[in-house]
PDB file of C-alpha atoms in Angstrom:
ATOM      1  CA  MET A   1       0.000   0.000   0.000  1.00 40.00           C
ATOM      2  CA  ALA A   2       2.355   2.649  -1.302  1.00 49.00           C
ATOM      3  CA  TYR A   3       0.189   5.628  -0.497  1.00 62.00           C
ATOM      4  CA  GLN A   4      -1.240   4.617   2.824  1.00 61.00           C
ATOM      5  CA  SER A   5       0.976   6.843   4.954  1.00 69.00           C
ATOM      6  CA  ALA A   6       0.476   9.787   2.619  1.00 72.00           C
ATOM      7  CA  PHE A   7      -3.301   9.490   2.676  1.00 66.00           C
ATOM      8  CA  SER A   8      -3.305   8.877   6.420  1.00 68.00           C
ATOM      9  CA  ALA A   9      -1.081  11.904   6.919  1.00 76.00           C
ATOM     10  CA  LEU A  10      -3.528  14.017   4.962  1.00 73.00           C
ATOM     11  CA  ALA A  11      -6.598  12.711   6.778  1.00 65.00           C
ATOM     12  CA  ASP A  12      -6.018  15.094   9.676  1.00 72.00           C
ATOM     13  CA  PRO A  13      -7.577  18.480   8.821  1.00 73.00           C
ATOM     14  CA  THR A  14      -4.991  20.605  10.614  1.00 84.00           C
ATOM     15  CA  ARG A  15      -2.156  18.690   9.060  1.00 86.00           C
ATOM     16  CA  ARG A  16      -3.794  19.111   5.692  1.00 80.00           C
ATOM     17  CA  ALA A  17      -3.930  22.857   6.308  1.00 85.00           C
ATOM     18  CA  VAL A  18      -0.193  22.862   7.030  1.00 91.00           C
ATOM     19  CA  PHE A  19       0.468  20.886   3.858  1.00 88.00           C
ATOM     20  CA  GLU A  20      -1.837  23.081   1.783  1.00 84.00           C
ATOM     21  CA  HIS A  21       0.045  26.124   3.028  1.00 89.00           C
ATOM     22  CA  LEU A  22       3.393  24.595   2.096  1.00 91.00           C
ATOM     23  CA  ALA A  23       2.052  23.634  -1.319  1.00 85.00           C
ATOM     24  CA  ASN A  24       1.410  27.327  -1.898  1.00 85.00           C
ATOM     25  CA  ALA A  25       4.707  28.591  -0.465  1.00 91.00           C
ATOM     26  CA  PRO A  26       7.710  27.152   1.398  1.00 94.00           C
ATOM     27  CA  SER A  27       7.676  28.211   5.057  1.00 96.00           C
ATOM     28  CA  SER A  28       9.445  27.942   8.358  1.00 96.00           C
ATOM     29  CA  VAL A  29       7.774  26.571  11.490  1.00 96.00           C
ATOM     30  CA  THR A  30       7.397  30.091  12.848  1.00 95.00           C
ATOM     31  CA  ALA A  31       5.727  31.376   9.700  1.00 95.00           C
ATOM     32  CA  LEU A  32       3.291  28.456   9.714  1.00 96.00           C
ATOM     33  CA  ALA A  33       2.407  28.946  13.379  1.00 95.00           C
ATOM     34  CA  ASP A  34       1.832  32.644  12.685  1.00 95.00           C
ATOM     35  CA  LYS A  35      -0.440  32.069   9.703  1.00 92.00           C
ATOM     36  CA  LEU A  36      -2.443  29.123  11.005  1.00 92.00           C
ATOM     37  CA  PRO A  37      -4.432  28.671  14.249  1.00 91.00           C
ATOM     38  CA  VAL A  38      -1.873  26.096  15.387  1.00 91.00           C
ATOM     39  CA  SER A  39       0.815  26.284  18.067  1.00 95.00           C
ATOM     40  CA  ARG A  40       4.486  25.903  17.190  1.00 95.00           C
ATOM     41  CA  PRO A  41       4.830  22.497  18.878  1.00 96.00           C
ATOM     42  CA  ALA A  42       1.755  21.259  17.036  1.00 96.00           C
ATOM     43  CA  VAL A  43       3.141  22.549  13.739  1.00 97.00           C
ATOM     44  CA  SER A  44       6.411  20.726  14.394  1.00 96.00           C
ATOM     45  CA  GLN A  45       4.552  17.528  15.110  1.00 96.00           C
ATOM     46  CA  HIS A  46       2.516  17.800  11.926  1.00 95.00           C
ATOM     47  CA  LEU A  47       5.650  18.531   9.905  1.00 96.00           C
ATOM     48  CA  LYS A  48       7.220  15.374  11.240  1.00 94.00           C
ATOM     49  CA  VAL A  49       4.268  13.244  10.146  1.00 92.00           C
ATOM     50  CA  LEU A  50       4.200  14.918   6.722  1.00 92.00           C
ATOM     51  CA  SER A  51       7.916  14.405   6.353  1.00 92.00           C
ATOM     52  CA  ASP A  52       7.698  10.717   7.328  1.00 90.00           C
ATOM     53  CA  ALA A  53       5.029  10.313   4.669  1.00 86.00           C
ATOM     54  CA  GLY A  54       7.368  11.817   2.079  1.00 89.00           C
ATOM     55  CA  LEU A  55       5.038  14.718   1.426  1.00 90.00           C
ATOM     56  CA  ILE A  56       7.413  17.546   2.331  1.00 93.00           C
ATOM     57  CA  THR A  57      11.061  18.457   2.025  1.00 94.00           C
ATOM     58  CA  VAL A  58      13.252  20.654   4.202  1.00 94.00           C
ATOM     59  CA  ARG A  59      16.299  22.751   3.503  1.00 94.00           C
ATOM     60  CA  SER A  60      18.399  24.973   5.724  1.00 94.00           C
ATOM     61  CA  LYS A  61      18.470  28.692   5.169  1.00 90.00           C
ATOM     62  CA  GLY A  62      20.961  30.165   7.569  1.00 92.00           C
ATOM     63  CA  THR A  63      19.739  29.136  11.005  1.00 92.00           C
ATOM     64  CA  ARG A  64      16.182  28.418   9.805  1.00 92.00           C
ATOM     65  CA  ARG A  65      14.691  25.315   8.312  1.00 94.00           C
ATOM     66  CA  ILE A  66      12.380  25.935   5.384  1.00 96.00           C
ATOM     67  CA  TYR A  67       9.734  23.326   4.605  1.00 97.00           C
ATOM     68  CA  ALA A  68       8.103  22.837   1.223  1.00 94.00           C
ATOM     69  CA  ALA A  69       5.639  20.403  -0.340  1.00 91.00           C
ATOM     70  CA  SER A  70       7.238  17.652  -2.389  1.00 90.00           C
ATOM     71  CA  PRO A  71       6.065  17.991  -5.999  1.00 80.00           C
ATOM     72  CA  ASP A  72       6.857  14.365  -6.824  1.00 83.00           C
ATOM     73  CA  LYS A  73       4.643  12.947  -4.119  1.00 78.00           C
ATOM     74  CA  LEU A  74       1.812  15.301  -5.083  1.00 72.00           C
ATOM     75  CA  ALA A  75       2.052  14.124  -8.647  1.00 79.00           C
ATOM     76  CA  GLU A  76       1.988  10.499  -7.489  1.00 80.00           C
ATOM     77  CA  LEU A  77      -1.108  11.006  -5.380  1.00 76.00           C
ATOM     78  CA  ARG A  78      -2.840  12.823  -8.179  1.00 79.00           C
ATOM     79  CA  ALA A  79      -1.914  10.028 -10.574  1.00 86.00           C
ATOM     80  CA  TRP A  80      -3.361   7.483  -8.149  1.00 84.00           C
ATOM     81  CA  LEU A  81      -6.670   9.299  -8.065  1.00 84.00           C
ATOM     82  CA  ASP A  82      -6.642   9.509 -11.829  1.00 90.00           C
ATOM     83  CA  THR A  83      -5.983   5.775 -12.094  1.00 92.00           C
ATOM     84  CA  MET A  84      -8.751   4.962  -9.680  1.00 92.00           C
ATOM     85  CA  TRP A  85     -11.351   6.741 -11.783  1.00 95.00           C
ATOM     86  CA  ASP A  86      -9.966   5.213 -14.983  1.00 96.00           C
ATOM     87  CA  GLN A  87     -10.347   1.762 -13.500  1.00 96.00           C
ATOM     88  CA  ALA A  88     -13.762   2.422 -12.027  1.00 97.00           C
ATOM     89  CA  LEU A  89     -15.076   3.733 -15.356  1.00 98.00           C
ATOM     90  CA  SER A  90     -13.522   0.822 -17.244  1.00 97.00           C
ATOM     91  CA  ALA A  91     -15.366  -1.559 -14.963  1.00 98.00           C
ATOM     92  CA  PHE A  92     -18.569   0.419 -15.512  1.00 98.00           C
ATOM     93  CA  ALA A  93     -18.076   0.330 -19.279  1.00 98.00           C
ATOM     94  CA  ALA A  94     -17.419  -3.430 -19.189  1.00 97.00           C
ATOM     95  CA  GLN A  95     -20.714  -4.064 -17.395  1.00 98.00           C
ATOM     96  CA  ALA A  96     -22.520  -1.660 -19.747  1.00 98.00           C
ATOM     97  CA  GLU A  97     -21.128  -3.708 -22.633  1.00 96.00           C
ATOM     98  CA  LYS A  98     -22.609  -6.874 -21.136  1.00 97.00           C
ATOM     99  CA  ASP A  99     -25.921  -5.135 -20.552  1.00 96.00           C
ATOM    100  CA  SER A 100     -26.125  -3.830 -24.105  1.00 93.00           C
ATOM    101  CA  ALA A 101     -25.372  -7.256 -25.549  1.00 92.00           C
ATOM    102  CA  GLN A 102     -28.532  -8.695 -23.994  1.00 84.00           C
TER     103      GLN A 102
ATOM    104  CA  MET B   1      -2.371  21.284 -12.961  1.00 37.00           C
ATOM    105  CA  SER B   2      -2.680  18.987  -9.979  1.00 45.00           C
ATOM    106  CA  THR B   3      -5.219  21.195  -8.209  1.00 52.00           C
ATOM    107  CA  ASP B   4      -7.824  20.923 -10.953  1.00 66.00           C
ATOM    108  CA  PRO B   5     -10.819  18.573 -10.708  1.00 81.00           C
ATOM    109  CA  VAL B   6     -10.419  15.112 -12.195  1.00 86.00           C
ATOM    110  CA  VAL B   7     -12.624  14.801 -15.263  1.00 93.00           C
ATOM    111  CA  LYS B   8     -13.213  11.483 -17.013  1.00 95.00           C
ATOM    112  CA  THR B   9     -15.584  10.642 -19.834  1.00 96.00           C
ATOM    113  CA  ILE B  10     -16.638   7.493 -21.700  1.00 96.00           C
ATOM    114  CA  HIS B  11     -19.282   6.383 -24.151  1.00 97.00           C
ATOM    115  CA  VAL B  12     -21.502   3.373 -23.452  1.00 97.00           C
ATOM    116  CA  ALA B  13     -24.040   1.683 -25.714  1.00 96.00           C
ATOM    117  CA  LEU B  14     -26.944   2.143 -23.325  1.00 97.00           C
ATOM    118  CA  SER B  15     -29.669   4.761 -23.098  1.00 97.00           C
ATOM    119  CA  PRO B  16     -28.995   7.627 -20.663  1.00 98.00           C
ATOM    120  CA  GLN B  17     -31.574   6.169 -18.269  1.00 98.00           C
ATOM    121  CA  ALA B  18     -30.087   2.678 -18.415  1.00 98.00           C
ATOM    122  CA  ALA B  19     -26.568   4.068 -17.988  1.00 98.00           C
ATOM    123  CA  PHE B  20     -27.753   6.168 -15.041  1.00 98.00           C
ATOM    124  CA  ASP B  21     -29.428   3.187 -13.372  1.00 98.00           C
ATOM    125  CA  LEU B  22     -26.381   0.987 -13.905  1.00 98.00           C
ATOM    126  CA  PHE B  23     -24.034   3.615 -12.480  1.00 98.00           C
ATOM    127  CA  THR B  24     -26.181   4.338  -9.432  1.00 98.00           C
ATOM    128  CA  LYS B  25     -28.625   1.689  -8.251  1.00 97.00           C
ATOM    129  CA  ARG B  26     -26.548  -1.099  -9.749  1.00 97.00           C
ATOM    130  CA  ILE B  27     -23.172   0.204  -8.550  1.00 97.00           C
ATOM    131  CA  GLY B  28     -22.645  -3.163  -6.872  1.00 97.00           C
ATOM    132  CA  ASP B  29     -22.681  -4.847 -10.299  1.00 97.00           C
ATOM    133  CA  TRP B  30     -19.470  -3.164 -11.392  1.00 97.00           C
ATOM    134  CA  TRP B  31     -17.509  -1.180  -8.793  1.00 97.00           C
ATOM    135  CA  PRO B  32     -14.021  -2.773  -8.493  1.00 94.00           C
ATOM    136  CA  VAL B  33     -14.244  -3.606  -4.792  1.00 93.00           C
ATOM    137  CA  GLU B  34     -11.171  -5.813  -4.833  1.00 91.00           C
ATOM    138  CA  THR B  35      -8.977  -2.796  -5.523  1.00 89.00           C
ATOM    139  CA  PHE B  36     -10.951   0.248  -4.442  1.00 90.00           C
ATOM    140  CA  SER B  37     -12.875  -0.102  -1.226  1.00 91.00           C
ATOM    141  CA  VAL B  38     -12.289   0.335   2.472  1.00 89.00           C
ATOM    142  CA  SER B  39     -12.359  -3.459   2.677  1.00 90.00           C
ATOM    143  CA  ALA B  40      -9.678  -3.804  -0.020  1.00 89.00           C
ATOM    144  CA  GLY B  41      -7.476  -1.667   2.194  1.00 82.00           C
ATOM    145  CA  GLN B  42      -7.915  -4.394   4.802  1.00 84.00           C
ATOM    146  CA  GLY B  43      -6.942  -7.107   2.334  1.00 88.00           C
ATOM    147  CA  LYS B  44     -10.307  -8.451   1.190  1.00 91.00           C
ATOM    148  CA  PRO B  45     -12.979  -7.262  -1.236  1.00 92.00           C
ATOM    149  CA  SER B  46     -16.233  -5.843   0.188  1.00 95.00           C
ATOM    150  CA  GLN B  47     -19.334  -7.948   0.550  1.00 96.00           C
ATOM    151  CA  SER B  48     -21.413  -5.279  -1.157  1.00 97.00           C
ATOM    152  CA  VAL B  49     -21.696  -1.692  -2.316  1.00 97.00           C
ATOM    153  CA  THR B  50     -25.180  -0.248  -2.656  1.00 98.00           C
ATOM    154  CA  LEU B  51     -26.965   2.969  -3.469  1.00 98.00           C
ATOM    155  CA  ALA B  52     -30.739   3.163  -3.103  1.00 95.00           C
ATOM    156  CA  GLY B  53     -31.027   6.390  -5.077  1.00 97.00           C
ATOM    157  CA  GLY B  54     -32.649   9.732  -4.414  1.00 97.00           C
ATOM    158  CA  ILE B  55     -31.475  12.811  -2.555  1.00 97.00           C
ATOM    159  CA  GLY B  56     -30.169  11.896   0.865  1.00 97.00           C
ATOM    160  CA  SER B  57     -29.503   8.255   0.032  1.00 97.00           C
ATOM    161  CA  GLU B  58     -26.068   6.908   0.811  1.00 97.00           C
ATOM    162  CA  ILE B  59     -23.470   4.887  -1.045  1.00 98.00           C
ATOM    163  CA  VAL B  60     -22.825   2.124   1.465  1.00 97.00           C
ATOM    164  CA  GLU B  61     -20.096  -0.475   1.544  1.00 97.00           C
ATOM    165  CA  ILE B  62     -20.357  -3.585   3.705  1.00 97.00           C
ATOM    166  CA  ALA B  63     -16.777  -4.706   4.172  1.00 95.00           C
ATOM    167  CA  ALA B  64     -15.554  -8.296   4.339  1.00 95.00           C
ATOM    168  CA  ASP B  65     -15.618  -8.075   8.130  1.00 95.00           C
ATOM    169  CA  GLY B  66     -19.222  -6.910   8.099  1.00 97.00           C
ATOM    170  CA  SER B  67     -18.461  -3.298   9.000  1.00 96.00           C
ATOM    171  CA  ARG B  68     -20.498  -0.573   7.309  1.00 96.00           C
ATOM    172  CA  HIS B  69     -18.874   2.353   5.550  1.00 94.00           C
ATOM    173  CA  VAL B  70     -20.612   5.296   3.927  1.00 95.00           C
ATOM    174  CA  TRP B  71     -18.731   6.570   0.891  1.00 94.00           C
ATOM    175  CA  GLY B  72     -21.026   9.493   0.268  1.00 94.00           C
ATOM    176  CA  THR B  73     -24.497  10.997   0.394  1.00 96.00           C
ATOM    177  CA  VAL B  74     -26.502  12.004  -2.674  1.00 97.00           C
ATOM    178  CA  ARG B  75     -27.052  15.769  -2.911  1.00 96.00           C
ATOM    179  CA  ASP B  76     -28.690  16.022  -6.302  1.00 97.00           C
ATOM    180  CA  TRP B  77     -30.623  13.453  -8.300  1.00 98.00           C
ATOM    181  CA  ALA B  78     -31.913  13.795 -11.846  1.00 98.00           C
ATOM    182  CA  PRO B  79     -32.558  10.264 -13.169  1.00 98.00           C
ATOM    183  CA  GLY B  80     -31.207   9.747 -16.663  1.00 98.00           C
ATOM    184  CA  LYS B  81     -29.371  13.071 -16.544  1.00 98.00           C
ATOM    185  CA  SER B  82     -27.010  13.522 -13.616  1.00 98.00           C
ATOM    186  CA  PHE B  83     -26.422  13.098  -9.935  1.00 97.00           C
ATOM    187  CA  VAL B  84     -24.172  14.717  -7.381  1.00 96.00           C
ATOM    188  CA  THR B  85     -22.862  12.996  -4.292  1.00 95.00           C
ATOM    189  CA  THR B  86     -20.434  13.827  -1.539  1.00 91.00           C
ATOM    190  CA  TRP B  87     -17.402  11.520  -1.689  1.00 88.00           C
ATOM    191  CA  HIS B  88     -15.441  10.514   1.366  1.00 83.00           C
ATOM    192  CA  PRO B  89     -14.732   6.779   1.316  1.00 86.00           C
ATOM    193  CA  GLY B  90     -12.840   5.745   4.412  1.00 79.00           C
ATOM    194  CA  ARG B  91     -13.057   9.248   5.903  1.00 74.00           C
ATOM    195  CA  GLU B  92     -15.400  11.464   7.890  1.00 71.00           C
ATOM    196  CA  ALA B  93     -18.238  13.133   6.017  1.00 76.00           C
ATOM    197  CA  SER B  94     -17.079  16.588   7.046  1.00 67.00           C
ATOM    198  CA  PHE B  95     -14.090  16.299   4.738  1.00 63.00           C
ATOM    199  CA  ALA B  96     -15.956  15.183   1.680  1.00 74.00           C
ATOM    200  CA  THR B  97     -15.232  16.033  -1.897  1.00 79.00           C
ATOM    201  CA  LYS B  98     -17.830  16.305  -4.618  1.00 86.00           C
ATOM    202  CA  LEU B  99     -18.635  13.822  -7.323  1.00 93.00           C
ATOM    203  CA  LEU B 100     -20.798  14.827 -10.279  1.00 96.00           C
ATOM    204  CA  VAL B 101     -21.719  12.302 -12.950  1.00 97.00           C
ATOM    205  CA  ALA B 102     -23.639  13.389 -16.036  1.00 98.00           C
ATOM    206  CA  PHE B 103     -25.342  11.279 -18.694  1.00 98.00           C
ATOM    207  CA  ALA B 104     -26.010  12.709 -22.141  1.00 98.00           C
ATOM    208  CA  SER B 105     -27.462  11.072 -25.205  1.00 98.00           C
ATOM    209  CA  GLU B 106     -24.737  10.541 -27.797  1.00 97.00           C
ATOM    210  CA  GLY B 107     -25.349   8.710 -31.040  1.00 97.00           C
ATOM    211  CA  ASP B 108     -27.211   5.520 -30.128  1.00 94.00           C
ATOM    212  CA  GLY B 109     -25.685   5.468 -26.665  1.00 97.00           C
ATOM    213  CA  THR B 110     -24.680   7.730 -23.819  1.00 97.00           C
ATOM    214  CA  ARG B 111     -21.730   9.952 -23.007  1.00 97.00           C
ATOM    215  CA  VAL B 112     -20.957   9.590 -19.294  1.00 97.00           C
ATOM    216  CA  THR B 113     -18.860  12.394 -17.776  1.00 97.00           C
ATOM    217  CA  LEU B 114     -17.501  12.209 -14.251  1.00 96.00           C
ATOM    218  CA  THR B 115     -16.107  15.223 -12.409  1.00 94.00           C
ATOM    219  CA  HIS B 116     -14.426  14.742  -9.052  1.00 89.00           C
ATOM    220  CA  SER B 117     -13.707  18.055  -7.373  1.00 80.00           C
ATOM    221  CA  ASN B 118     -13.319  19.853  -4.106  1.00 65.00           C
ATOM    222  CA  TRP B 119     -16.505  21.195  -2.497  1.00 58.00           C
ATOM    223  CA  ASP B 120     -14.849  24.615  -2.290  1.00 52.00           C
ATOM    224  CA  VAL B 121     -15.495  24.949  -5.990  1.00 38.00           C
ATOM    225  CA  LEU B 122     -19.137  25.500  -5.081  1.00 38.00           C
ATOM    226  CA  GLY B 123     -18.451  28.197  -2.518  1.00 38.00           C
ATOM    227  CA  GLU B 124     -21.507  28.405  -0.305  1.00 36.00           C
ATOM    228  CA  GLU B 125     -22.476  24.816  -0.916  1.00 39.00           C
ATOM    229  CA  ALA B 126     -19.434  23.555   0.947  1.00 42.00           C
ATOM    230  CA  VAL B 127     -20.160  20.758   3.378  1.00 43.00           C
ATOM    231  CA  SER B 128     -20.624  22.100   6.888  1.00 42.00           C
ATOM    232  CA  SER B 129     -18.470  21.624  10.000  1.00 39.00           C
ATOM    233  CA  ARG B 130     -15.057  22.069   8.487  1.00 42.00           C
ATOM    234  CA  GLU B 131     -13.696  23.490  11.726  1.00 39.00           C
ATOM    235  CA  GLY B 132     -12.500  26.596   9.977  1.00 38.00           C
ATOM    236  CA  TYR B 133     -10.315  24.731   7.515  1.00 40.00           C
ATOM    237  CA  ASP B 134     -11.004  25.515   3.913  1.00 42.00           C
ATOM    238  CA  GLY B 135     -10.209  22.117   2.483  1.00 43.00           C
ATOM    239  CA  GLY B 136      -8.116  23.128  -0.410  1.00 44.00           C
ATOM    240  CA  TRP B 137      -7.271  20.978  -3.349  1.00 44.00           C
ATOM    241  CA  VAL B 138      -5.627  18.291  -1.247  1.00 47.00           C
ATOM    242  CA  VAL B 139      -9.053  17.056  -0.173  1.00 45.00           C
ATOM    243  CA  VAL B 140      -9.617  15.975  -3.758  1.00 46.00           C
ATOM    244  CA  LEU B 141      -7.105  13.176  -3.255  1.00 48.00           C
ATOM    245  CA  GLY B 142      -8.591   9.706  -3.092  1.00 45.00           C
ATOM    246  CA  GLN B 143      -9.134   8.144   0.277  1.00 50.00           C
ATOM    247  CA  PHE B 144      -9.105   4.473  -0.384  1.00 54.00           C
ATOM    248  CA  GLU B 145      -6.073   2.558   0.708  1.00 48.00           C
ATOM    249  CA  ALA B 146      -5.720   0.686  -2.530  1.00 45.00           C
ATOM    250  CA  ALA B 147      -4.562  -2.890  -2.433  1.00 41.00           C
ATOM    251  CA  VAL B 148      -1.569  -2.201  -4.673  1.00 39.00           C
TER     252      VAL B 148
END
């Protein structure tokens, strides 16, 4: 289940808000805590979960750590969703084919 | 780009009404439960997936272990034309996305178009109790834990 941790990580609404923010612009922990109704320790905790799920990256800028959403993982998740609907509609079409043959 | 709704379309050799009925009330006849279901995420296909039809009706999965999971609730229902349902398989209803499926006569069959998007696209129609979080495009991501 390649995407389980990513989907689980995104199931929490606050964590999703943190990720959404990072997808828009790279940020430090302080900047995130300032912009969102979340405390610094909570932000750090969410960042850890997101990082473990491979959804974000971090780089050092001087003494600060800047977090950003990982574009590769986003693309993977999007592709998964796309595949799911392709497969669901293929299955639908296959049954429709059987129906129309009767 | 990755934040846009997912749009898929196919043609089937059925009338719009027959295609609509197959997609909705007969969802159990075709949904790939061995790969996309809450039960599949637990290693076994579901026992059933059903949708009674009509506004307020639910898409319900009975997993292999007998547990009941609601994938969504119908918000709009126009038989033979389109339906709209919330979509939150394996998650709470408050973080649902929106699924719109339309059926249009095409040749001697039907063009079926599916649009999976974030409720925020509708603005005021957004599902309630979001606890102040706007949802964003990330909510569009699928929730099943696919058995891949």
